[in-house]
Coordinates of C-alpha atoms in Angstrom, one line a residue:
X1 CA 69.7 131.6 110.9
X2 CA 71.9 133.4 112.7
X3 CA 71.4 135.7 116.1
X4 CA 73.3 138.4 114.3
X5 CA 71.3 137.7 110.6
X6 CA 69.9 141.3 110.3
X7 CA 66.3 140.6 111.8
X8 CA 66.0 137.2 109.7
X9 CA 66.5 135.7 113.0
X10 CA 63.2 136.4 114.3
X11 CA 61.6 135.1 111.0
X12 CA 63.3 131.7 111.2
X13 CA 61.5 130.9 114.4
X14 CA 58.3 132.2 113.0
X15 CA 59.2 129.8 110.3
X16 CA 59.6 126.8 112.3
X17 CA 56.9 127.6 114.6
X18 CA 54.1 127.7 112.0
X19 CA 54.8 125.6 109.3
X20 CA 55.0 122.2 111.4
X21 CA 55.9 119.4 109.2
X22 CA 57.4 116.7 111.1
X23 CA 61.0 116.6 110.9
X24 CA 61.5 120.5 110.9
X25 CA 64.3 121.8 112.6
X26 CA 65.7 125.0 113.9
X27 CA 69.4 126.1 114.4
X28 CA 70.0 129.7 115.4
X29 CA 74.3 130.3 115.7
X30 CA 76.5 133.2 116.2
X31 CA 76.5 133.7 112.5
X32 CA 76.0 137.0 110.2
X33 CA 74.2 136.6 106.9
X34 CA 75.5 133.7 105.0
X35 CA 76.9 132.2 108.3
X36 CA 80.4 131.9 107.3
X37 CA 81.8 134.1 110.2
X38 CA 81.7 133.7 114.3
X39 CA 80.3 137.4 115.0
X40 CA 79.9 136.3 118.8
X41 CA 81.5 139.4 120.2
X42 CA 83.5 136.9 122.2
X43 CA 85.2 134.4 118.9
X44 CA 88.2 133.5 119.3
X45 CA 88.7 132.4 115.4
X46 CA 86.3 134.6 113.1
X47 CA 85.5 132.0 110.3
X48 CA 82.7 129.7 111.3
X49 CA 84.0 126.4 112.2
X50 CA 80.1 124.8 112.1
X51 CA 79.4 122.2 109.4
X52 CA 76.8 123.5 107.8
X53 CA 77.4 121.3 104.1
X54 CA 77.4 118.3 106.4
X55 CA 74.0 118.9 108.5
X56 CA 72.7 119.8 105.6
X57 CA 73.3 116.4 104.2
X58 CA 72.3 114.5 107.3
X59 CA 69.2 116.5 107.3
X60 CA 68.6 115.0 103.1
X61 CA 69.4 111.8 104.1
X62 CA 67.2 110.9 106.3
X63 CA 64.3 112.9 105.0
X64 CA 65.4 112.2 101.0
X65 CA 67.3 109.3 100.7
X66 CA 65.5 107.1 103.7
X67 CA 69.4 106.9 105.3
X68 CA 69.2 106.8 108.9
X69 CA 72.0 109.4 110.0
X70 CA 70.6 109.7 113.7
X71 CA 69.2 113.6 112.7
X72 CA 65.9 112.4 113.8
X73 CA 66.6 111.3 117.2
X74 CA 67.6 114.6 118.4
X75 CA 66.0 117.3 119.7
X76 CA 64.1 120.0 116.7
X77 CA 66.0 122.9 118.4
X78 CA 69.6 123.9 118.5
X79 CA 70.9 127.2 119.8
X80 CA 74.2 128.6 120.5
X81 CA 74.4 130.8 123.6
X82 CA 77.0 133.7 123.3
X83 CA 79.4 134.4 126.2
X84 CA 79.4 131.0 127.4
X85 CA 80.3 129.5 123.8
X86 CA 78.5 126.3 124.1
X87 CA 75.1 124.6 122.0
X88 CA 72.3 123.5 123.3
X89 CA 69.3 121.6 122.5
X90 CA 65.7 121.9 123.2
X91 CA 62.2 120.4 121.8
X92 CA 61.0 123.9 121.2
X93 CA 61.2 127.6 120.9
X94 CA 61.4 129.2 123.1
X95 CA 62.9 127.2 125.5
X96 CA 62.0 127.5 129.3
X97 CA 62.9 130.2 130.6
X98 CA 61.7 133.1 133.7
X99 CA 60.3 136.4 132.5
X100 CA 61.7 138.8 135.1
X101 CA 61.0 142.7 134.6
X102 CA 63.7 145.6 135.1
X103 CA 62.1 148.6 135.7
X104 CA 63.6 152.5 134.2
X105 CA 64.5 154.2 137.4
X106 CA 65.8 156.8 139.1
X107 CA 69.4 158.0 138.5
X108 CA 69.3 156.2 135.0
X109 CA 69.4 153.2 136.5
X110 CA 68.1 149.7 135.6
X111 CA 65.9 148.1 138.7
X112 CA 64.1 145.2 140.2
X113 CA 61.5 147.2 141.8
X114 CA 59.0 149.8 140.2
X115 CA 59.4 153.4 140.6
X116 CA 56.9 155.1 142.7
X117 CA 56.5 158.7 141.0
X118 CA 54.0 158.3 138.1
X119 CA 54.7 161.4 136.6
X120 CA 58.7 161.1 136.7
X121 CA 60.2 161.2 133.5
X122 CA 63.7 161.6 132.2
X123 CA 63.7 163.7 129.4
X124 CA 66.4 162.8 126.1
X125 CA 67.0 165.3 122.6
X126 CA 67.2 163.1 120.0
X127 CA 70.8 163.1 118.1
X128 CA 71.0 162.7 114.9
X129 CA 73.8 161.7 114.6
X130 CA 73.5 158.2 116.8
X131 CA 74.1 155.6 114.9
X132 CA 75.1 151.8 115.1
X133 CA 78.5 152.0 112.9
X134 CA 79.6 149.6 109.7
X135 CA 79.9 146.4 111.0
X136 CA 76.6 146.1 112.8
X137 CA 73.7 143.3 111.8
X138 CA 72.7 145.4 108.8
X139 CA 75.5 145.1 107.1
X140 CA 76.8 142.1 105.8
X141 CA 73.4 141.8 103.9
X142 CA 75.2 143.4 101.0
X143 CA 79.5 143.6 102.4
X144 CA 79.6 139.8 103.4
X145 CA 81.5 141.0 106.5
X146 CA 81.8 139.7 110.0
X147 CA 79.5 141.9 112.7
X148 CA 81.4 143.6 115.3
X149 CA 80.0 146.2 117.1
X150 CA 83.1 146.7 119.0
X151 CA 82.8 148.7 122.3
X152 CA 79.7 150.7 122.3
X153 CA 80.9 153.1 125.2
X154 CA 81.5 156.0 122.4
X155 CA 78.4 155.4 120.7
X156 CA 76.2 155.6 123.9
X157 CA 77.4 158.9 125.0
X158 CA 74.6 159.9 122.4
X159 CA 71.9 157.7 123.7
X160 CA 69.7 157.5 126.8
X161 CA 71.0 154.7 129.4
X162 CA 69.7 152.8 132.1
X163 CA 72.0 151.0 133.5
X164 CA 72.0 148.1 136.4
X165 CA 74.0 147.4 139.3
X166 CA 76.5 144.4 138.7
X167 CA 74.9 141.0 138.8
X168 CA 75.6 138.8 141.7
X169 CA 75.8 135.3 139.7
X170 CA 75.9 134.3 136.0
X171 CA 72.5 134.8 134.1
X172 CA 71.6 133.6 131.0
X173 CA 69.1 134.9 128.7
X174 CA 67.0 133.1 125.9
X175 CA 64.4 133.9 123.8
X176 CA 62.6 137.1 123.2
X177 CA 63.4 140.3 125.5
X178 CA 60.1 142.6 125.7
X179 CA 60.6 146.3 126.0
X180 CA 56.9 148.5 127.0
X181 CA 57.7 152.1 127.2
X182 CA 55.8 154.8 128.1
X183 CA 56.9 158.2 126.3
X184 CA 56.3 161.4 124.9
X185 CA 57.5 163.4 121.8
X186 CA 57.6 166.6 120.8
X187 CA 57.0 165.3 117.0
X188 CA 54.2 163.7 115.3
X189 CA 56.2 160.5 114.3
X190 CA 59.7 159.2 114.8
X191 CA 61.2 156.2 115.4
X192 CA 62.7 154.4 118.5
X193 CA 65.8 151.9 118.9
X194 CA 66.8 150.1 122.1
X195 CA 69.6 148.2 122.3
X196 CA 70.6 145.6 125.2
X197 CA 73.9 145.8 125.9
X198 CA 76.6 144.5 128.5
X199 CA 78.9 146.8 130.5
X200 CA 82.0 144.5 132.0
X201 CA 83.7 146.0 135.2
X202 CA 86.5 147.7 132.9
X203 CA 83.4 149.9 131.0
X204 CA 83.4 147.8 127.9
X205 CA 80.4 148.0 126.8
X206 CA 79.1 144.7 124.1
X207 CA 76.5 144.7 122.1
X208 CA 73.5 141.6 123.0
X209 CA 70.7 142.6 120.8
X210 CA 68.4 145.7 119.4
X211 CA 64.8 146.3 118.2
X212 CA 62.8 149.6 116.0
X213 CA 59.3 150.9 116.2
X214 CA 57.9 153.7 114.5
X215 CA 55.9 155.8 116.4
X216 CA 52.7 155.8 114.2
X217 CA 52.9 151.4 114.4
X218 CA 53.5 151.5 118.0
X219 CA 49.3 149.9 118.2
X220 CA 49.4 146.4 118.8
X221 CA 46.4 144.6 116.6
X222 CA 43.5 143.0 117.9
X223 CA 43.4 140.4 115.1
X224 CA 45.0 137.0 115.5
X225 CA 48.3 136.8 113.8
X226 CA 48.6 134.7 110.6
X227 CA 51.7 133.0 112.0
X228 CA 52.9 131.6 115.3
X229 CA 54.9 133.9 117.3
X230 CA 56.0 134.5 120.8
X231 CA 56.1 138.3 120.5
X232 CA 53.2 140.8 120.0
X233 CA 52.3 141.6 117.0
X234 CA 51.1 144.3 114.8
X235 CA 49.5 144.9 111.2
X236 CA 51.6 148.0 110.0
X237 CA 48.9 148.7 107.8
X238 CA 48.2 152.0 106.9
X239 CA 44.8 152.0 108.0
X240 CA 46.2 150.7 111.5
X241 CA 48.6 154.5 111.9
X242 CA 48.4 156.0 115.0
X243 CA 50.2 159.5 114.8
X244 CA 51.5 161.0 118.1
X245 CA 49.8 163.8 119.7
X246 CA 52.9 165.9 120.6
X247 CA 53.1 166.3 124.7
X248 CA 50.9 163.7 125.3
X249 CA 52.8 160.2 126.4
X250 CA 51.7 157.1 124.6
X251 CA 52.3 153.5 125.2
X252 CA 55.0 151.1 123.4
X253 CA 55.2 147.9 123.5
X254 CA 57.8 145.7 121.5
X255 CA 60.6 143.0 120.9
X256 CA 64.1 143.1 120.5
X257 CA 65.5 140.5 118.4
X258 CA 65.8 136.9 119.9
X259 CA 69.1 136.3 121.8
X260 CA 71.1 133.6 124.1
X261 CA 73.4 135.4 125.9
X262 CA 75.1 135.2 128.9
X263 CA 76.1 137.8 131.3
X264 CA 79.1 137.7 133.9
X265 CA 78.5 137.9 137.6
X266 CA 80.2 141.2 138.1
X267 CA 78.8 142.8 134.5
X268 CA 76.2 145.2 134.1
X269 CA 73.2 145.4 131.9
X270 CA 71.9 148.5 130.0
X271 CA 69.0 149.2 128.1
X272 CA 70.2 152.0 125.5
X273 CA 67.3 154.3 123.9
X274 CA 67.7 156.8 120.7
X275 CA 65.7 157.8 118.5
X276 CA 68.1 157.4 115.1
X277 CA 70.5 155.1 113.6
X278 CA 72.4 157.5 110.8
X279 CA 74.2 154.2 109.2
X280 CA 71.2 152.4 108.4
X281 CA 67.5 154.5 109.0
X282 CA 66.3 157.1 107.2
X283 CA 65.5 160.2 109.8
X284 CA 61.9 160.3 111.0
X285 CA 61.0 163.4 111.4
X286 CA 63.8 165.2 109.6
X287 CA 64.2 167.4 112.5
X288 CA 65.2 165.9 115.8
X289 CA 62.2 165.5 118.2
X290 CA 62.9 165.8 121.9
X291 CA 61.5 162.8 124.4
X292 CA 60.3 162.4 127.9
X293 CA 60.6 158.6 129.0
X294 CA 57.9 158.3 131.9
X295 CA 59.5 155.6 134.9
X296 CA 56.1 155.2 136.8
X297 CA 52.6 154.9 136.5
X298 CA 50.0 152.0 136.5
X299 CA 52.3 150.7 133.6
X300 CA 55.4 151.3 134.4
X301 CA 58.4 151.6 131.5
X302 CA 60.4 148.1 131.8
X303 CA 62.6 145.2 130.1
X304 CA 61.0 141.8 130.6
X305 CA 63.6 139.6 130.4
X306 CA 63.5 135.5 129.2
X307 CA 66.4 134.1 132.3
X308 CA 66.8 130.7 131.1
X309 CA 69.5 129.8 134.1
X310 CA 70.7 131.7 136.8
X311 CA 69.3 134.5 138.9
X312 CA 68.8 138.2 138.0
X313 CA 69.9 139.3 141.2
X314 CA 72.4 142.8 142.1
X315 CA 75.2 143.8 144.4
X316 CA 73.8 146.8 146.5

C-alpha cells in the first residue's frame, strides 16, 4: 500500500499483522492508489520509479516456483520515509519508535508540557466550507491522479491550529500518531478531521497525514478486536451510538493514518482541527455546529506522537 492510498494504508498493516503466514510481507511507499505516482510532497520525478512487476515476481518465485531470489532473507517490512527520501527495513510493524505527547495550549500553540487551567478551552465555528481540495488521498480512487495537497496555508485559515515552536534537530515519525480530545458541540452529531501538517520557516505549510470521527462513534469498545491492530478500536455499530449532549464536553480518542515522515530542524508542526471536508464528506449536521476544544483537565487534549529517531525538542 501506499501512505497516501486513501485509508487502505491502515488496512494493509492490519492485513499483515493478522493473517501470519510465514513469508508475508509488507511495503508501505509514497504511492496513491494504484502506486504509479511519487505523491511524496517532496518527488522530484512524479512517476513511481519502484519495481513493483519485479518484487512481485521475486516474491512468486520463491514462494511458487521454489526459486531462491534472496526475498526471504530480508526483513518482512519495508517502509519509505517521506522528507528524507530513503527505505527502510524492519522485522515488524510498527517499528520502534518513542510515544511523546504534545499537548493543545495556550496561544494556539502546540507544547511539551500540559496546560494547567482545566476549564480553558478555545472555542472554533465550524466552516463549511473547509475542505481538503482535488488532489488529496480521496481522490485518485476514481481520477488515477498523483496527491498533492500543495501548500495548505490557505486552507487552514478555515481551521483551528496549534502550532509548535521550531524543532531543534531532525525528528522522524513512524507508525500511528494518536489524537484524544476533549470537546464540546453545540450539535448532537458531527464529525471531526485533524490533519498533521508541517509549517517550514517560509510558512509553507505540507501536508503529513489526517484522520475522521463521527461524533456519535467517538466510544471506544470493550470487546477485543477481530484483527491485530496497533490503534484503538471501535465497533461502529449502531447499537454502540453515542449522541452528544450539546454543552457538555465528551472525550475522543483516535488515529490518524500511519505515516514516516520526517520533519526539519527549524520546521514547525501543527495539528489542524475542522469539523468538514466539503470535497469529500457529506455535512454532519447540515447546519454548522460551534466547538469548544478543552486544553486541561485530568485528560488533557494531546497528539501522541511515534519518534522513531531524533528528539522532539523546541527552540524557546
Amino acid at each position: 500500500s501506499g501512505w497516501f492510498d486513501s485509508a487502505f494504508v491502515r488496512g494493509a498493516i492490519e492485513r499483515f499483522l493478522t493473517v501470519r503466514t510465514p513469508g508475508s510481507r509488507l511495503t508501505l511507499g509514497p504511492w496513491q492508489h494504484g502506486a504509479d505516482y511519487n505523491s511524496s510532497p517532496f518527488a522530484v520525478a512524479r512517476p513511481s520509479t519502484f519495481d513493483h512487476d519485479g518484487e512481485l515476481l521475486r516474491f512468486f518465485d520463491q514462494y511458487l516456483r521454489g526459486i531462491d531470489s534472496g526475498i526471504a532473507d530480508e526483513p518482512p517490512v519495508h517502509y519509505y520515509t517521506v522528507g528524507a527520501n530513503r527505505w527502510q527495513a524492519v522485522a515488524d510493524w510498527p517499528p520502534p519508535a518513542e510515544p511523546v505527547p504534545l499537548y493543545l495550549s495556550t496561544g494556539e500553540r502546540l507544547a511539551l508540557t500540559a496546560p494547567e487551567g482545566a476549564a480553558d478551552c478555545d472555542a472554533f465555528q465550524v466552516d463549511p466550507q473547509a475542505g481538503t481540495g482535488h488532489r488529496s488521498r480521496w481522490d485518485p480512487l476514481a481520477e488515477g491522479v498523483a496527491v498533492d495537497y500543495g501548500d495548505r496555508r490557505a486552507a487552514d485559515s478555515r481551521l483551528l491550529c496549534y502550532t509548535s515552536a521550531p524543532l531543534v534537530g531532525d525528528v522522524e515519525i513512524t507508525g500511528h500518531p494518536l489524537l484524544t480530545l476533549r470537546l464540546s458541540s453545540t450539535a448532537s452529531d458531527g464529525t471531526i478531521f485533524a490533519y498533521l501538517e508541517d509549517v517550514a520557516p517560509d510558512g509553507r505549510v505540507t501536508y503529513v497525514s489526517e484522520s475522521e470521527l463521527r461524533a456519535i462513534d467517538r466510544v471506544l469498545s470493550a470487546e477485543p478486536p477481530p484483527y491485530r491492530s496497533p490503534v484503538p478500536y471501535r465497533s461502529y455499530r449502531r447499537a454502540d451510538a453515542r449522541p452528544l449532549t450539546p454543552g457538555e464536553p465528551a472525550r475522543f480518542v483516535f488515529d490518524l493514518l500511519p505515516i514516516s515522515y520526517l520533519f526539519r530542524a527549524g520546521h514547525r508542526l501543527r495539528l489542524a482541527l475542522s469539523g468538514a471536508d466539503s470535497d469529500h464528506f457529506a455535512a454532519i449536521p447540515e447546519d454548522p455546529p460551534l466547538l469548544h476544544v478543552y486544553r486541561g483537565g485530568p485528560e488533557p487534549s494531546r497528539l501522541m506522537l511515534p519518534v522513531a529517531a531524533g528528539r522532539l525538542a523546541f527552540r524557546d
